[in-house]
């Protein structure tokens, strides 16, 4: 229908939205299948998948710093929870941060199998959202990570937000 020259511009715009949403849903489904078909997923594979997502979805300039040296294997549930949480963080940055830059770091730390630090230079999380901590996206991230015993730290002020996700060494198989 999009190739049909007789389609009016309003319908063409709506069809384009449907097409783009369908692509995103298929990509999300493929990611879910990727994790569910594996009994374990290496930290290197998870980081590679996240880097690909960042490159395809972040709408502002970004930098990725990957110094991950030690490979760990995670359950598919843990990998999916971390992946979905990072997707939500990126979505929040795109929608709400008004940032001009994002930095994502993947690294090992003592006692940690994987650390993911996502920092933007945006407007920060509003005082209301900080106070309530029940902004839907933040609540969803926190809930997903708590279910798999991964930790989440959020620090935010008027100069930006930092999200730190840590997976303890004991969580890998």
PDB file of C-alpha atoms in Angstrom:
ATOM      1  CA  UNK A   1       0.000   0.000   0.000  1.00  0.00           C
ATOM      2  CA  UNK A   2       2.893   2.382   0.711  1.00  0.00           C
ATOM      3  CA  UNK A   3       4.118   1.903  -2.853  1.00  0.00           C
ATOM      4  CA  UNK A   4       0.715   2.865  -4.253  1.00  0.00           C
ATOM      5  CA  UNK A   5       1.001   6.461  -5.467  1.00  0.00           C
ATOM      6  CA  UNK A   6      -2.762   6.978  -5.081  1.00  0.00           C
ATOM      7  CA  UNK A   7      -2.694   6.621  -1.275  1.00  0.00           C
ATOM      8  CA  UNK A   8      -3.320   9.986   0.415  1.00  0.00           C
ATOM      9  CA  UNK A   9      -0.589  11.443   2.635  1.00  0.00           C
ATOM     10  CA  UNK A  10      -2.516  10.977   5.910  1.00  0.00           C
ATOM     11  CA  UNK A  11      -3.017   7.275   5.256  1.00  0.00           C
ATOM     12  CA  UNK A  12       0.584   6.965   4.080  1.00  0.00           C
ATOM     13  CA  UNK A  13       1.795   8.441   7.385  1.00  0.00           C
ATOM     14  CA  UNK A  14      -0.413   6.041   9.364  1.00  0.00           C
ATOM     15  CA  UNK A  15       0.801   3.079   7.317  1.00  0.00           C
ATOM     16  CA  UNK A  16       4.398   4.118   7.896  1.00  0.00           C
ATOM     17  CA  UNK A  17       3.795   4.144  11.664  1.00  0.00           C
ATOM     18  CA  UNK A  18       2.204   0.678  11.472  1.00  0.00           C
ATOM     19  CA  UNK A  19       5.135  -0.593   9.390  1.00  0.00           C
ATOM     20  CA  UNK A  20       7.727   0.800  11.823  1.00  0.00           C
ATOM     21  CA  UNK A  21       5.857  -0.515  14.867  1.00  0.00           C
ATOM     22  CA  UNK A  22       5.597  -3.941  13.243  1.00  0.00           C
ATOM     23  CA  UNK A  23       9.356  -3.976  12.648  1.00  0.00           C
ATOM     24  CA  UNK A  24       9.991  -3.082  16.306  1.00  0.00           C
ATOM     25  CA  UNK A  25       7.612  -5.798  17.519  1.00  0.00           C
ATOM     26  CA  UNK A  26       9.297  -8.396  15.310  1.00  0.00           C
ATOM     27  CA  UNK A  27      12.729  -7.335  16.543  1.00  0.00           C
ATOM     28  CA  UNK A  28      11.544  -7.567  20.140  1.00  0.00           C
ATOM     29  CA  UNK A  29      10.079 -11.009  19.484  1.00  0.00           C
ATOM     30  CA  UNK A  30      13.341 -12.171  17.893  1.00  0.00           C
ATOM     31  CA  UNK A  31      15.248 -10.938  20.947  1.00  0.00           C
ATOM     32  CA  UNK A  32      12.901 -12.818  23.265  1.00  0.00           C
ATOM     33  CA  UNK A  33      13.237 -15.981  21.198  1.00  0.00           C
ATOM     34  CA  UNK A  34      17.030 -15.567  21.217  1.00  0.00           C
ATOM     35  CA  UNK A  35      17.077 -15.655  25.007  1.00  0.00           C
ATOM     36  CA  UNK A  36      14.432 -18.337  25.431  1.00  0.00           C
ATOM     37  CA  UNK A  37      16.113 -20.780  23.046  1.00  0.00           C
ATOM     38  CA  UNK A  38      19.283 -20.728  25.091  1.00  0.00           C
ATOM     39  CA  UNK A  39      19.757 -22.302  28.486  1.00  0.00           C
ATOM     40  CA  UNK A  40      22.521 -19.807  29.120  1.00  0.00           C
ATOM     41  CA  UNK A  41      23.766 -16.665  27.412  1.00  0.00           C
ATOM     42  CA  UNK A  42      27.296 -15.375  27.721  1.00  0.00           C
ATOM     43  CA  UNK A  43      27.941 -11.886  28.987  1.00  0.00           C
ATOM     44  CA  UNK A  44      29.813 -11.192  25.729  1.00  0.00           C
ATOM     45  CA  UNK A  45      26.754 -12.182  23.645  1.00  0.00           C
ATOM     46  CA  UNK A  46      24.453 -10.092  25.818  1.00  0.00           C
ATOM     47  CA  UNK A  47      26.719  -7.051  25.520  1.00  0.00           C
ATOM     48  CA  UNK A  48      26.965  -7.493  21.741  1.00  0.00           C
ATOM     49  CA  UNK A  49      23.161  -7.638  21.507  1.00  0.00           C
ATOM     50  CA  UNK A  50      22.864  -4.511  23.668  1.00  0.00           C
ATOM     51  CA  UNK A  51      25.446  -2.633  21.579  1.00  0.00           C
ATOM     52  CA  UNK A  52      23.469  -3.457  18.447  1.00  0.00           C
ATOM     53  CA  UNK A  53      20.271  -2.225  20.090  1.00  0.00           C
ATOM     54  CA  UNK A  54      21.952   1.017  21.168  1.00  0.00           C
ATOM     55  CA  UNK A  55      23.335   1.647  17.681  1.00  0.00           C
ATOM     56  CA  UNK A  56      19.898   1.105  16.136  1.00  0.00           C
ATOM     57  CA  UNK A  57      17.755   2.929  18.701  1.00  0.00           C
ATOM     58  CA  UNK A  58      19.563   5.830  20.371  1.00  0.00           C
ATOM     59  CA  UNK A  59      18.452   9.011  18.632  1.00  0.00           C
ATOM     60  CA  UNK A  60      21.280  11.275  19.838  1.00  0.00           C
ATOM     61  CA  UNK A  61      25.073  11.049  19.724  1.00  0.00           C
ATOM     62  CA  UNK A  62      26.391   8.235  21.904  1.00  0.00           C
ATOM     63  CA  UNK A  63      29.589   6.499  22.875  1.00  0.00           C
ATOM     64  CA  UNK A  64      30.064   2.891  23.916  1.00  0.00           C
ATOM     65  CA  UNK A  65      32.961   1.800  26.092  1.00  0.00           C
ATOM     66  CA  UNK A  66      33.295  -1.992  26.345  1.00  0.00           C
ATOM     67  CA  UNK A  67      36.099  -3.133  28.641  1.00  0.00           C
ATOM     68  CA  UNK A  68      34.451  -6.417  29.623  1.00  0.00           C
ATOM     69  CA  UNK A  69      37.267  -8.928  30.058  1.00  0.00           C
ATOM     70  CA  UNK A  70      35.776 -11.848  31.991  1.00  0.00           C
ATOM     71  CA  UNK A  71      33.075 -13.894  30.330  1.00  0.00           C
ATOM     72  CA  UNK A  72      30.175 -15.183  32.420  1.00  0.00           C
ATOM     73  CA  UNK A  73      27.146 -17.247  31.493  1.00  0.00           C
ATOM     74  CA  UNK A  74      23.704 -16.062  32.551  1.00  0.00           C
ATOM     75  CA  UNK A  75      20.353 -17.771  32.581  1.00  0.00           C
ATOM     76  CA  UNK A  76      18.069 -16.774  29.723  1.00  0.00           C
ATOM     77  CA  UNK A  77      15.722 -15.146  32.273  1.00  0.00           C
ATOM     78  CA  UNK A  78      18.502 -12.975  33.651  1.00  0.00           C
ATOM     79  CA  UNK A  79      19.754 -11.993  30.180  1.00  0.00           C
ATOM     80  CA  UNK A  80      16.241 -11.112  29.014  1.00  0.00           C
ATOM     81  CA  UNK A  81      15.534  -9.022  32.133  1.00  0.00           C
ATOM     82  CA  UNK A  82      18.776  -7.068  31.701  1.00  0.00           C
ATOM     83  CA  UNK A  83      18.177  -6.627  27.963  1.00  0.00           C
ATOM     84  CA  UNK A  84      14.593  -5.410  28.471  1.00  0.00           C
ATOM     85  CA  UNK A  85      15.701  -3.052  31.232  1.00  0.00           C
ATOM     86  CA  UNK A  86      18.351  -1.505  28.999  1.00  0.00           C
ATOM     87  CA  UNK A  87      15.776  -1.161  26.215  1.00  0.00           C
ATOM     88  CA  UNK A  88      13.531   0.768  28.598  1.00  0.00           C
ATOM     89  CA  UNK A  89      16.405   3.014  29.707  1.00  0.00           C
ATOM     90  CA  UNK A  90      17.207   3.840  26.070  1.00  0.00           C
ATOM     91  CA  UNK A  91      13.527   4.466  25.376  1.00  0.00           C
ATOM     92  CA  UNK A  92      13.339   6.831  28.383  1.00  0.00           C
ATOM     93  CA  UNK A  93      16.423   8.709  27.214  1.00  0.00           C
ATOM     94  CA  UNK A  94      14.934   9.143  23.745  1.00  0.00           C
ATOM     95  CA  UNK A  95      11.545  10.269  25.045  1.00  0.00           C
ATOM     96  CA  UNK A  96      12.231  12.259  28.200  1.00  0.00           C
ATOM     97  CA  UNK A  97      15.865  13.196  28.795  1.00  0.00           C
ATOM     98  CA  UNK A  98      16.380  16.063  26.340  1.00  0.00           C
ATOM     99  CA  UNK A  99      20.000  14.877  26.378  1.00  0.00           C
ATOM    100  CA  UNK A 100      22.533  15.683  23.692  1.00  0.00           C
ATOM    101  CA  UNK A 101      24.809  12.746  24.514  1.00  0.00           C
ATOM    102  CA  UNK A 102      24.696   9.247  26.005  1.00  0.00           C
ATOM    103  CA  UNK A 103      27.583   7.151  27.258  1.00  0.00           C
ATOM    104  CA  UNK A 104      27.223   3.410  27.809  1.00  0.00           C
ATOM    105  CA  UNK A 105      29.922   1.423  29.581  1.00  0.00           C
ATOM    106  CA  UNK A 106      30.168  -2.363  29.922  1.00  0.00           C
ATOM    107  CA  UNK A 107      32.750  -3.619  32.395  1.00  0.00           C
ATOM    108  CA  UNK A 108      33.684  -6.044  35.155  1.00  0.00           C
ATOM    109  CA  UNK A 109      34.098  -4.908  38.741  1.00  0.00           C
ATOM    110  CA  UNK A 110      35.204  -6.846  41.820  1.00  0.00           C
ATOM    111  CA  UNK A 111      32.494  -9.345  42.703  1.00  0.00           C
ATOM    112  CA  UNK A 112      30.453  -8.424  39.621  1.00  0.00           C
ATOM    113  CA  UNK A 113      29.964 -10.562  36.523  1.00  0.00           C
ATOM    114  CA  UNK A 114      28.739  -7.567  34.525  1.00  0.00           C
ATOM    115  CA  UNK A 115      28.198  -3.856  35.104  1.00  0.00           C
ATOM    116  CA  UNK A 116      26.274  -1.648  32.693  1.00  0.00           C
ATOM    117  CA  UNK A 117      26.494   2.101  33.229  1.00  0.00           C
ATOM    118  CA  UNK A 118      24.244   4.311  31.084  1.00  0.00           C
ATOM    119  CA  UNK A 119      24.734   8.059  31.526  1.00  0.00           C
ATOM    120  CA  UNK A 120      23.039  10.928  29.728  1.00  0.00           C
ATOM    121  CA  UNK A 121      23.535  14.688  30.003  1.00  0.00           C
ATOM    122  CA  UNK A 122      19.836  15.493  29.956  1.00  0.00           C
ATOM    123  CA  UNK A 123      17.456  17.238  32.313  1.00  0.00           C
ATOM    124  CA  UNK A 124      17.391  14.428  34.868  1.00  0.00           C
ATOM    125  CA  UNK A 125      14.426  12.650  36.357  1.00  0.00           C
ATOM    126  CA  UNK A 126      11.839  15.044  37.743  1.00  0.00           C
ATOM    127  CA  UNK A 127      11.501  15.464  41.497  1.00  0.00           C
ATOM    128  CA  UNK A 128       8.016  13.928  41.362  1.00  0.00           C
ATOM    129  CA  UNK A 129       9.299  10.796  39.655  1.00  0.00           C
ATOM    130  CA  UNK A 130      12.262  10.568  42.040  1.00  0.00           C
ATOM    131  CA  UNK A 131       9.951  10.960  45.022  1.00  0.00           C
ATOM    132  CA  UNK A 132       7.374   8.438  43.872  1.00  0.00           C
ATOM    133  CA  UNK A 133       9.841   6.072  42.164  1.00  0.00           C
ATOM    134  CA  UNK A 134       6.757   4.651  40.493  1.00  0.00           C
ATOM    135  CA  UNK A 135       7.135   6.178  37.073  1.00  0.00           C
ATOM    136  CA  UNK A 136       5.957   3.249  34.946  1.00  0.00           C
ATOM    137  CA  UNK A 137       9.261   2.756  33.091  1.00  0.00           C
ATOM    138  CA  UNK A 138      11.412   3.014  36.215  1.00  0.00           C
ATOM    139  CA  UNK A 139       9.091   0.730  38.158  1.00  0.00           C
ATOM    140  CA  UNK A 140       9.214  -1.802  35.318  1.00  0.00           C
ATOM    141  CA  UNK A 141      13.026  -1.734  35.190  1.00  0.00           C
ATOM    142  CA  UNK A 142      13.337  -2.103  38.961  1.00  0.00           C
ATOM    143  CA  UNK A 143      10.825  -4.968  39.035  1.00  0.00           C
ATOM    144  CA  UNK A 144      12.471  -6.886  36.183  1.00  0.00           C
ATOM    145  CA  UNK A 145      15.903  -6.639  37.741  1.00  0.00           C
ATOM    146  CA  UNK A 146      14.733  -7.498  41.265  1.00  0.00           C
ATOM    147  CA  UNK A 147      13.125 -10.688  39.927  1.00  0.00           C
ATOM    148  CA  UNK A 148      16.539 -11.932  38.743  1.00  0.00           C
ATOM    149  CA  UNK A 149      18.541 -10.511  41.697  1.00  0.00           C
ATOM    150  CA  UNK A 150      20.363  -7.905  39.630  1.00  0.00           C
ATOM    151  CA  UNK A 151      20.901  -4.523  41.238  1.00  0.00           C
ATOM    152  CA  UNK A 152      19.827  -1.122  39.957  1.00  0.00           C
ATOM    153  CA  UNK A 153      21.113   2.267  41.023  1.00  0.00           C
ATOM    154  CA  UNK A 154      19.666   5.504  39.678  1.00  0.00           C
ATOM    155  CA  UNK A 155      21.293   8.870  40.253  1.00  0.00           C
ATOM    156  CA  UNK A 156      19.854  11.942  38.643  1.00  0.00           C
ATOM    157  CA  UNK A 157      20.015  15.704  38.839  1.00  0.00           C
ATOM    158  CA  UNK A 158      19.541  18.654  36.502  1.00  0.00           C
ATOM    159  CA  UNK A 159      22.739  17.756  34.627  1.00  0.00           C
ATOM    160  CA  UNK A 160      21.695  14.223  33.690  1.00  0.00           C
ATOM    161  CA  UNK A 161      20.964  10.705  34.810  1.00  0.00           C
ATOM    162  CA  UNK A 162      23.108   7.660  35.462  1.00  0.00           C
ATOM    163  CA  UNK A 163      21.657   4.162  35.522  1.00  0.00           C
ATOM    164  CA  UNK A 164      23.887   1.396  36.865  1.00  0.00           C
ATOM    165  CA  UNK A 165      22.887  -2.241  36.465  1.00  0.00           C
ATOM    166  CA  UNK A 166      25.074  -4.800  38.220  1.00  0.00           C
ATOM    167  CA  UNK A 167      24.979  -8.579  38.100  1.00  0.00           C
ATOM    168  CA  UNK A 168      26.761 -10.213  41.003  1.00  0.00           C
ATOM    169  CA  UNK A 169      29.415 -12.833  40.282  1.00  0.00           C
ATOM    170  CA  UNK A 170      27.311 -15.566  41.894  1.00  0.00           C
ATOM    171  CA  UNK A 171      24.540 -15.199  39.288  1.00  0.00           C
ATOM    172  CA  UNK A 172      26.410 -16.755  36.434  1.00  0.00           C
ATOM    173  CA  UNK A 173      26.577 -20.450  35.743  1.00  0.00           C
TER     174      UNK A 173
END
